[in-house]
PDB file of C-alpha atoms and ligand atoms in Angstrom:
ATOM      1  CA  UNK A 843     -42.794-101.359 126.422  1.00 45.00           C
ATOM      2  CA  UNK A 844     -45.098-103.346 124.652  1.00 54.00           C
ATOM      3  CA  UNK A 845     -45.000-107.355 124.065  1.00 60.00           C
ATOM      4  CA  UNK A 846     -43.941-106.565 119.983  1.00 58.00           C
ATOM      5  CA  UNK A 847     -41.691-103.981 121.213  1.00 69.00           C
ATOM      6  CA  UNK A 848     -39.569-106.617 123.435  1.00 74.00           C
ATOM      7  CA  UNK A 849     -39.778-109.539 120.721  1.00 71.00           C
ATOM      8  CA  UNK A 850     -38.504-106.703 118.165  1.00 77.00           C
ATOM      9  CA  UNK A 851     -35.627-105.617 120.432  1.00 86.00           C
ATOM     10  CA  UNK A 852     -34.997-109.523 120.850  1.00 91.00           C
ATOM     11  CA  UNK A 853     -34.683-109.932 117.266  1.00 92.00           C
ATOM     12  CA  UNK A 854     -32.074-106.640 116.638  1.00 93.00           C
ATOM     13  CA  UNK A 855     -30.027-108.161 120.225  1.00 94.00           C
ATOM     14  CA  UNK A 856     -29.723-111.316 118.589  1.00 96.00           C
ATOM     15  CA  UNK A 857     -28.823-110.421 115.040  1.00 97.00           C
ATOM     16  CA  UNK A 858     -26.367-108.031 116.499  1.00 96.00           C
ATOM     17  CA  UNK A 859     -24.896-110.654 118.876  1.00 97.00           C
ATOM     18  CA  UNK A 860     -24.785-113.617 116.250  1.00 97.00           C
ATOM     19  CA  UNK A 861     -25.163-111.564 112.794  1.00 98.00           C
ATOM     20  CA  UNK A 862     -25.678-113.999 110.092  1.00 98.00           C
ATOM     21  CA  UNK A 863     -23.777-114.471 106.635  1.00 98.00           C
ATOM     22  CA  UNK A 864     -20.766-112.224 108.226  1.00 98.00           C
ATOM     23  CA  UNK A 865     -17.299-112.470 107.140  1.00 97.00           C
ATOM     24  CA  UNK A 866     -15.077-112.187 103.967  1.00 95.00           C
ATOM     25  CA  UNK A 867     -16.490-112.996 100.389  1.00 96.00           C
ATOM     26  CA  UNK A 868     -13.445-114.208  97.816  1.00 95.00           C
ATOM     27  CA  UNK A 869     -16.348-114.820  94.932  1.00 95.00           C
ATOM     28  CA  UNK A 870     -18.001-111.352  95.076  1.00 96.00           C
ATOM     29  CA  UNK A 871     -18.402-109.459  92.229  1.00 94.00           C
ATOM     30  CA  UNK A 872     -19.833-106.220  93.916  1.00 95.00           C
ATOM     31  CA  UNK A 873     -18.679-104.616  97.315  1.00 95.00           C
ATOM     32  CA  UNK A 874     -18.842-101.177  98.732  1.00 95.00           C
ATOM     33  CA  UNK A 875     -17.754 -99.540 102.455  1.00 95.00           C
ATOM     34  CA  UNK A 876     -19.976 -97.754 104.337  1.00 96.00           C
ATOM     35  CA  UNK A 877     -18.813 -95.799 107.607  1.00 96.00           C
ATOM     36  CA  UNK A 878     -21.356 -93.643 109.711  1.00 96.00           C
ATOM     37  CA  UNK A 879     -19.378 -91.301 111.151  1.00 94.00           C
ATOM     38  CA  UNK A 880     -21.713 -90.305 113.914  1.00 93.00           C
ATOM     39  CA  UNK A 881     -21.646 -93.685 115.632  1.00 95.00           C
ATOM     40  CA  UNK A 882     -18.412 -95.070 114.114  1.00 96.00           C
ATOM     41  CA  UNK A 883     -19.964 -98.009 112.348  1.00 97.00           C
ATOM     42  CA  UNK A 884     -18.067 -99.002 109.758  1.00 96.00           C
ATOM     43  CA  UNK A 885     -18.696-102.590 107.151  1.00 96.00           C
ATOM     44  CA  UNK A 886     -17.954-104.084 104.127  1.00 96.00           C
ATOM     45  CA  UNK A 887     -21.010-105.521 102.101  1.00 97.00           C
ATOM     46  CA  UNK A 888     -19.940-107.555  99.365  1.00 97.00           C
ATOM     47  CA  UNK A 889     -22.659-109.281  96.799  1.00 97.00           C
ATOM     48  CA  UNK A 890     -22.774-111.723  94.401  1.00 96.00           C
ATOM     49  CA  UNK A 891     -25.031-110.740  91.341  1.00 95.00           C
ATOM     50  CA  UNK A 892     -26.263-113.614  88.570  1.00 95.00           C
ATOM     51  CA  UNK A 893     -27.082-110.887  86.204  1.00 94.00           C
ATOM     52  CA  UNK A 894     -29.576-109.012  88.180  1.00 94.00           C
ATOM     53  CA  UNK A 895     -30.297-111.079  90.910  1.00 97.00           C
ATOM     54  CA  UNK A 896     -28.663-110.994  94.043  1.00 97.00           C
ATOM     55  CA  UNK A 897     -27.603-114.941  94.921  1.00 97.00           C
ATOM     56  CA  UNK A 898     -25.378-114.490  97.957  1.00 98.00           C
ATOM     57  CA  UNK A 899     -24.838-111.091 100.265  1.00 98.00           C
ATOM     58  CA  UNK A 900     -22.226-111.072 103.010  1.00 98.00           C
ATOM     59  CA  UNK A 901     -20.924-108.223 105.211  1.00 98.00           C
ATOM     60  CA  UNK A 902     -17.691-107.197 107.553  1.00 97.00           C
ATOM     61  CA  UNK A 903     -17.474-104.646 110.231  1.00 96.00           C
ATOM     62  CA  UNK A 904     -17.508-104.037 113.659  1.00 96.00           C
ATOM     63  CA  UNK A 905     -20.142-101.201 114.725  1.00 96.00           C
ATOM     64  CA  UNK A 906     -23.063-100.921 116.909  1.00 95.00           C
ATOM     65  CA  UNK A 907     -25.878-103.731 117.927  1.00 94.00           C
ATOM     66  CA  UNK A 908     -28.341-101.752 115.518  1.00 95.00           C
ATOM     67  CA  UNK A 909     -25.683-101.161 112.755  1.00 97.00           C
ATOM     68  CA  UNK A 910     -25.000-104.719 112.916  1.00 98.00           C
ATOM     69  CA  UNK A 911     -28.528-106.574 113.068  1.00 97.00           C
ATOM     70  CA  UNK A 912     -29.880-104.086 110.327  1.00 97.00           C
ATOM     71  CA  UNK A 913     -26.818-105.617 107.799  1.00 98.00           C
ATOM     72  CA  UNK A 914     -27.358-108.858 109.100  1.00 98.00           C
ATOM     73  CA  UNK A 915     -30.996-108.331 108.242  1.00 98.00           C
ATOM     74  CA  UNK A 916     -30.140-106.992 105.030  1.00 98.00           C
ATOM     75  CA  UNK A 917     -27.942-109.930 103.756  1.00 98.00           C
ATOM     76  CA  UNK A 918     -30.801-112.525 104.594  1.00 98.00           C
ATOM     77  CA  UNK A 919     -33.500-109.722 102.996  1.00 98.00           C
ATOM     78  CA  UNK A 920     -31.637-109.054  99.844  1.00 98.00           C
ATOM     79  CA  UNK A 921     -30.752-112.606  98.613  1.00 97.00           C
ATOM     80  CA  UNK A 922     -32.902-114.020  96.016  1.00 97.00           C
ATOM     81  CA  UNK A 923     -34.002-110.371  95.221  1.00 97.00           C
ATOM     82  CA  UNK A 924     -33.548-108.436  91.903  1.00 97.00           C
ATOM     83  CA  UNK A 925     -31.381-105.472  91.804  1.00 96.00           C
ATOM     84  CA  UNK A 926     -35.042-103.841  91.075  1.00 96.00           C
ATOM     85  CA  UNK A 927     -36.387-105.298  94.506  1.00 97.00           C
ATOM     86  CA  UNK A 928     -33.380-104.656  96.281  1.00 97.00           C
ATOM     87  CA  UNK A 929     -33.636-100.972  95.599  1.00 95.00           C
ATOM     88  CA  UNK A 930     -37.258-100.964  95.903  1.00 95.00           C
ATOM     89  CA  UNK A 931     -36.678-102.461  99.521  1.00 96.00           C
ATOM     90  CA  UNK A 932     -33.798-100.093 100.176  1.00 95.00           C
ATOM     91  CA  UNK A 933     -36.647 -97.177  99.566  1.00 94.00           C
ATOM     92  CA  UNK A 934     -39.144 -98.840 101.845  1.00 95.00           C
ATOM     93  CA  UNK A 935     -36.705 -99.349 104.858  1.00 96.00           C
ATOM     94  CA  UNK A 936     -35.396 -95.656 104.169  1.00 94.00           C
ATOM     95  CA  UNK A 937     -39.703 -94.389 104.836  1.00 94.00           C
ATOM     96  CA  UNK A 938     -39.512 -97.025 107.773  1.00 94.00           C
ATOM     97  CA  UNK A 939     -36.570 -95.518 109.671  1.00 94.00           C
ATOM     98  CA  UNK A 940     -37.069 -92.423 108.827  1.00 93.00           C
ATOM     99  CA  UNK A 941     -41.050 -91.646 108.361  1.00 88.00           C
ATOM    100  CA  UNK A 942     -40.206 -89.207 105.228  1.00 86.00           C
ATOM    101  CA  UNK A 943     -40.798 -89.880 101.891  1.00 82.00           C
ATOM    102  CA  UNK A 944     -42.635 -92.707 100.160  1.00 83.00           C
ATOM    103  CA  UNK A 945     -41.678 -96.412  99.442  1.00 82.00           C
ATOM    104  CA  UNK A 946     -42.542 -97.428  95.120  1.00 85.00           C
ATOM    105  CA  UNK A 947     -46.070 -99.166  96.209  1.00 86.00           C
ATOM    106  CA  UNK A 948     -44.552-102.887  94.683  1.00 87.00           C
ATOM    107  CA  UNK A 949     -41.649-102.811  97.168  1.00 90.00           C
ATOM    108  CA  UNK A 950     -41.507-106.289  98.736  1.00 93.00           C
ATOM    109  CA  UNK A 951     -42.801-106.528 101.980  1.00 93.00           C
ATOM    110  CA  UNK A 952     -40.480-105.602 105.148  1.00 94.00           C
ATOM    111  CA  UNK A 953     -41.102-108.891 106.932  1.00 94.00           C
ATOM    112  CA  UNK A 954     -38.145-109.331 109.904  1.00 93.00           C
ATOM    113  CA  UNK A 955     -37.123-105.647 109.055  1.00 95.00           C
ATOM    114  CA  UNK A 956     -40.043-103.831 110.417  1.00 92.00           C
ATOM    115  CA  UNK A 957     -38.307-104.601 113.742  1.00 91.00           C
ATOM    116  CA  UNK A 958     -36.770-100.935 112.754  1.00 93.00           C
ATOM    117  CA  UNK A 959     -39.687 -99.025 113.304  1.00 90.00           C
ATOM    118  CA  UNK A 960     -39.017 -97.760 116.248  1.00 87.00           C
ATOM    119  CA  UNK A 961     -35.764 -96.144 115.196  1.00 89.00           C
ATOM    120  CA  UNK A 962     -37.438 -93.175 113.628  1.00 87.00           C
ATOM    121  CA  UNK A 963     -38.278 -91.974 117.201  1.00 87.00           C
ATOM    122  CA  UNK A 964     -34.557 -92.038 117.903  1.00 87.00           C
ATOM    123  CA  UNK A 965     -33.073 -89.704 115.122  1.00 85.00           C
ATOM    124  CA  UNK A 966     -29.321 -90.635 116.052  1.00 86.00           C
ATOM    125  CA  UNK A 967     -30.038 -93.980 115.714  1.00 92.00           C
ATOM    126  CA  UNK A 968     -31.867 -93.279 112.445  1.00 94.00           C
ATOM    127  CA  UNK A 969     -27.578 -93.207 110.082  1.00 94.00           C
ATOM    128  CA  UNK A 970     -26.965 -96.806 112.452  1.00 95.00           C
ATOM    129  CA  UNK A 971     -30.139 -98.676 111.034  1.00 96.00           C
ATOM    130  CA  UNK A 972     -29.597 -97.273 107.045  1.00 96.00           C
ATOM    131  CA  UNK A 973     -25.718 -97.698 107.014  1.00 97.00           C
ATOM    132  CA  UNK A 974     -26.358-100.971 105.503  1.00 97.00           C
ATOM    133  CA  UNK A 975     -28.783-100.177 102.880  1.00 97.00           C
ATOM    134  CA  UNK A 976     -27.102 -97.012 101.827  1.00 96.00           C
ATOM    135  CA  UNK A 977     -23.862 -98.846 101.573  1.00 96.00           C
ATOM    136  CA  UNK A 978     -25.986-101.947  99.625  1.00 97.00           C
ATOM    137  CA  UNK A 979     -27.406 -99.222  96.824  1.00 95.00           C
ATOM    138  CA  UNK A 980     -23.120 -98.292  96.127  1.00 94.00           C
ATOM    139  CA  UNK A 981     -22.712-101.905  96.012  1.00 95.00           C
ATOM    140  CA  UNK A 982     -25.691-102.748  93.261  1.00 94.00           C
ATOM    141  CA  UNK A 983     -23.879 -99.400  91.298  1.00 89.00           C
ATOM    142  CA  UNK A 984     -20.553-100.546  91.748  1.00 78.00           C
ATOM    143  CA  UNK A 985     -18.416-100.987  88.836  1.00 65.00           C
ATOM    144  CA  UNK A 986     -15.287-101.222  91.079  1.00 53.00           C
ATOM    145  CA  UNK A 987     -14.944-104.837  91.438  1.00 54.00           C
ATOM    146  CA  UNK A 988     -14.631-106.405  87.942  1.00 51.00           C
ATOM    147  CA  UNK A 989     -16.922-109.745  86.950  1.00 52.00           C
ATOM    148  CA  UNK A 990     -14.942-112.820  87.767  1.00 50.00           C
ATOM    149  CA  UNK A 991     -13.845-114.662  84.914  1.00 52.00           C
ATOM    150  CA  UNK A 992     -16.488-117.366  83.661  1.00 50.00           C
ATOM    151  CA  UNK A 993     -14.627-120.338  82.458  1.00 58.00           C
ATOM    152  CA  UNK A 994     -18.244-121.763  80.925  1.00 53.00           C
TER     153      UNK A 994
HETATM  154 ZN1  LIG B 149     -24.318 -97.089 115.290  1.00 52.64          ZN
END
Protein backbone atom coordinates (compact mmCIF):
# COMPACT_ATOMS: atom_id res chain seq x y z
CA UNK A 1 0.00 0.00 0.00
CA UNK A 2 1.10 3.28 -0.65
CA UNK A 3 2.61 5.97 1.97
CA UNK A 4 -1.09 8.12 1.64
CA UNK A 5 -2.81 4.92 1.79
CA UNK A 6 -1.24 4.02 5.41
CA UNK A 7 -1.49 7.76 6.78
CA UNK A 8 -5.30 7.54 5.49
CA UNK A 9 -5.95 4.20 7.23
CA UNK A 10 -4.12 5.91 10.33
CA UNK A 11 -6.48 8.65 10.31
CA UNK A 12 -9.98 6.27 9.99
CA UNK A 13 -8.00 3.76 13.02
CA UNK A 14 -7.72 6.66 15.08
CA UNK A 15 -11.03 8.42 14.64
CA UNK A 16 -12.61 5.08 15.10
CA UNK A 17 -10.58 4.30 18.26
CA UNK A 18 -10.94 7.88 19.91
CA UNK A 19 -14.03 9.38 17.78
CA UNK A 20 -14.34 12.94 18.61
CA UNK A 21 -17.48 15.05 19.82
CA UNK A 22 -19.22 11.49 20.80
CA UNK A 23 -21.78 11.16 23.37
CA UNK A 24 -25.29 12.51 24.37
CA UNK A 25 -26.47 16.11 23.34
CA UNK A 26 -29.31 17.57 26.02
CA UNK A 27 -29.29 21.10 23.85
CA UNK A 28 -29.96 19.61 20.37
CA UNK A 29 -32.55 20.76 18.42
CA UNK A 30 -32.20 18.19 15.48
CA UNK A 31 -31.38 14.36 15.77
CA UNK A 32 -32.03 11.41 13.59
CA UNK A 33 -30.96 7.34 13.86
CA UNK A 34 -29.33 5.75 11.31
CA UNK A 35 -28.77 1.81 11.36
CA UNK A 36 -26.99 -0.04 8.37
CA UNK A 37 -28.29 -3.16 8.50
CA UNK A 38 -25.62 -4.90 6.52
CA UNK A 39 -22.87 -4.25 9.04
CA UNK A 40 -25.02 -3.52 12.12
CA UNK A 41 -23.89 0.02 12.65
CA UNK A 42 -26.19 1.80 14.33
CA UNK A 43 -25.82 5.99 15.85
CA UNK A 44 -27.52 8.79 16.94
CA UNK A 45 -26.44 12.22 15.33
CA UNK A 46 -27.87 15.00 17.06
CA UNK A 47 -27.19 18.87 15.82
CA UNK A 48 -27.53 22.07 16.99
CA UNK A 49 -28.77 24.57 14.23
CA UNK A 50 -28.51 28.70 14.81
CA UNK A 51 -30.96 29.17 12.07
CA UNK A 52 -29.15 27.56 9.28
CA UNK A 53 -25.92 27.01 10.50
CA UNK A 54 -24.80 24.07 12.10
CA UNK A 55 -22.89 25.30 15.61
CA UNK A 56 -22.34 22.00 17.40
CA UNK A 57 -22.77 18.17 15.90
CA UNK A 58 -22.43 15.19 18.21
CA UNK A 59 -23.10 11.46 17.62
CA UNK A 60 -23.87 7.97 19.68
CA UNK A 61 -23.45 4.47 18.55
CA UNK A 62 -21.45 1.62 18.62
CA UNK A 63 -20.64 0.18 14.96
CA UNK A 64 -17.68 -0.51 12.93
CA UNK A 65 -14.04 1.38 12.84
CA UNK A 66 -15.22 2.92 9.37
CA UNK A 67 -18.85 3.63 10.55
CA UNK A 68 -17.38 5.30 13.42
CA UNK A 69 -14.39 7.55 12.05
CA UNK A 70 -16.66 8.62 9.02
CA UNK A 71 -19.32 10.23 11.92
CA UNK A 72 -16.57 11.34 13.84
CA UNK A 73 -15.34 12.99 10.68
CA UNK A 74 -18.62 14.27 9.97
CA UNK A 75 -19.27 16.08 13.34
CA UNK A 76 -15.83 18.00 13.05
CA UNK A 77 -16.74 18.55 8.98
CA UNK A 78 -20.21 19.80 9.47
CA UNK A 79 -19.79 22.41 12.28
CA UNK A 80 -19.62 25.91 11.24
CA UNK A 81 -21.31 24.81 7.91
CA UNK A 82 -24.72 25.96 6.50
CA UNK A 83 -27.45 23.54 6.14
CA UNK A 84 -26.67 24.48 2.25
CA UNK A 85 -22.92 23.29 2.71
CA UNK A 86 -23.75 20.52 4.77
CA UNK A 87 -25.86 19.00 2.06
CA UNK A 88 -23.61 20.10 -0.58
CA UNK A 89 -20.80 18.10 1.36
CA UNK A 90 -23.15 15.21 2.03
CA UNK A 91 -23.37 15.02 -2.09
CA UNK A 92 -19.64 15.22 -2.51
CA UNK A 93 -18.76 12.41 0.06
CA UNK A 94 -21.76 10.32 -1.49
CA UNK A 95 -19.51 10.68 -5.42
CA UNK A 96 -16.37 9.97 -3.12
CA UNK A 97 -17.51 6.64 -1.66
CA UNK A 98 -19.30 5.67 -4.18
CA UNK A 99 -17.74 7.02 -7.71
CA UNK A 100 -21.50 7.61 -9.14
CA UNK A 101 -23.05 10.66 -9.62
CA UNK A 102 -21.79 14.22 -9.37
CA UNK A 103 -20.99 16.52 -6.33
CA UNK A 104 -22.88 20.59 -6.92
CA UNK A 105 -19.32 22.08 -8.23
CA UNK A 106 -19.37 24.77 -4.89
CA UNK A 107 -19.39 21.85 -2.43
CA UNK A 108 -16.73 22.64 0.19
CA UNK A 109 -13.72 20.87 -0.14
CA UNK A 110 -13.38 17.17 1.42
CA UNK A 111 -10.23 17.98 3.38
CA UNK A 112 -9.71 14.97 6.29
CA UNK A 113 -12.65 13.11 4.50
CA UNK A 114 -10.99 12.14 1.35
CA UNK A 115 -9.38 9.51 3.62
CA UNK A 116 -12.70 7.56 2.20
CA UNK A 117 -11.62 7.13 -1.13
CA UNK A 118 -10.66 4.01 -1.04
CA UNK A 119 -13.98 2.66 0.15
CA UNK A 120 -15.53 2.72 -3.27
CA UNK A 121 -13.27 -0.28 -4.16
CA UNK A 122 -14.87 -2.12 -1.27
CA UNK A 123 -18.70 -1.97 -2.10
CA UNK A 124 -19.74 -3.49 1.42
CA UNK A 125 -17.93 -1.06 3.04
CA UNK A 126 -19.41 1.60 0.75
CA UNK A 127 -23.44 1.72 3.53
CA UNK A 128 -20.45 1.82 6.69
CA UNK A 129 -18.69 5.10 5.37
CA UNK A 130 -22.33 7.02 4.27
CA UNK A 131 -24.34 5.86 7.42
CA UNK A 132 -23.38 9.08 8.88
CA UNK A 133 -24.14 11.44 6.18
CA UNK A 134 -27.34 9.78 5.19
CA UNK A 135 -28.44 9.83 8.76
CA UNK A 136 -27.02 13.81 8.94
CA UNK A 137 -29.42 14.82 5.70
CA UNK A 138 -32.75 13.23 8.15
CA UNK A 139 -31.29 15.23 10.81
CA UNK A 140 -31.03 18.82 8.77
CA UNK A 141 -35.00 17.68 7.62
CA UNK A 142 -36.01 16.79 10.90
CA UNK A 143 -38.94 18.39 12.35
CA UNK A 144 -39.10 15.74 15.14
CA UNK A 145 -37.29 17.42 17.83
CA UNK A 146 -39.02 20.77 18.58
CA UNK A 147 -36.76 24.25 18.94
CA UNK A 148 -35.83 24.69 22.54
CA UNK A 149 -37.44 27.43 24.15
CA UNK A 150 -35.46 30.87 23.79
CA UNK A 151 -35.86 32.77 26.95
CA UNK A 152 -34.14 36.04 24.99
ZN1 LIG B 1 -19.92 -1.06 9.25
Amino acid sequence: MSQLGDLYQELILDHSKRPRNFGPMPEANRAAEGFNRLCGDRLMLYLKMEGEVVREARFQGSGCAISTASASLLTEAVKGKTRAEAEALFQRFHQLVTGKGEAPADAPPLGKLAVFSGVSEYPARVKCASLAWHTLHSALEAKTVAEPVSTE
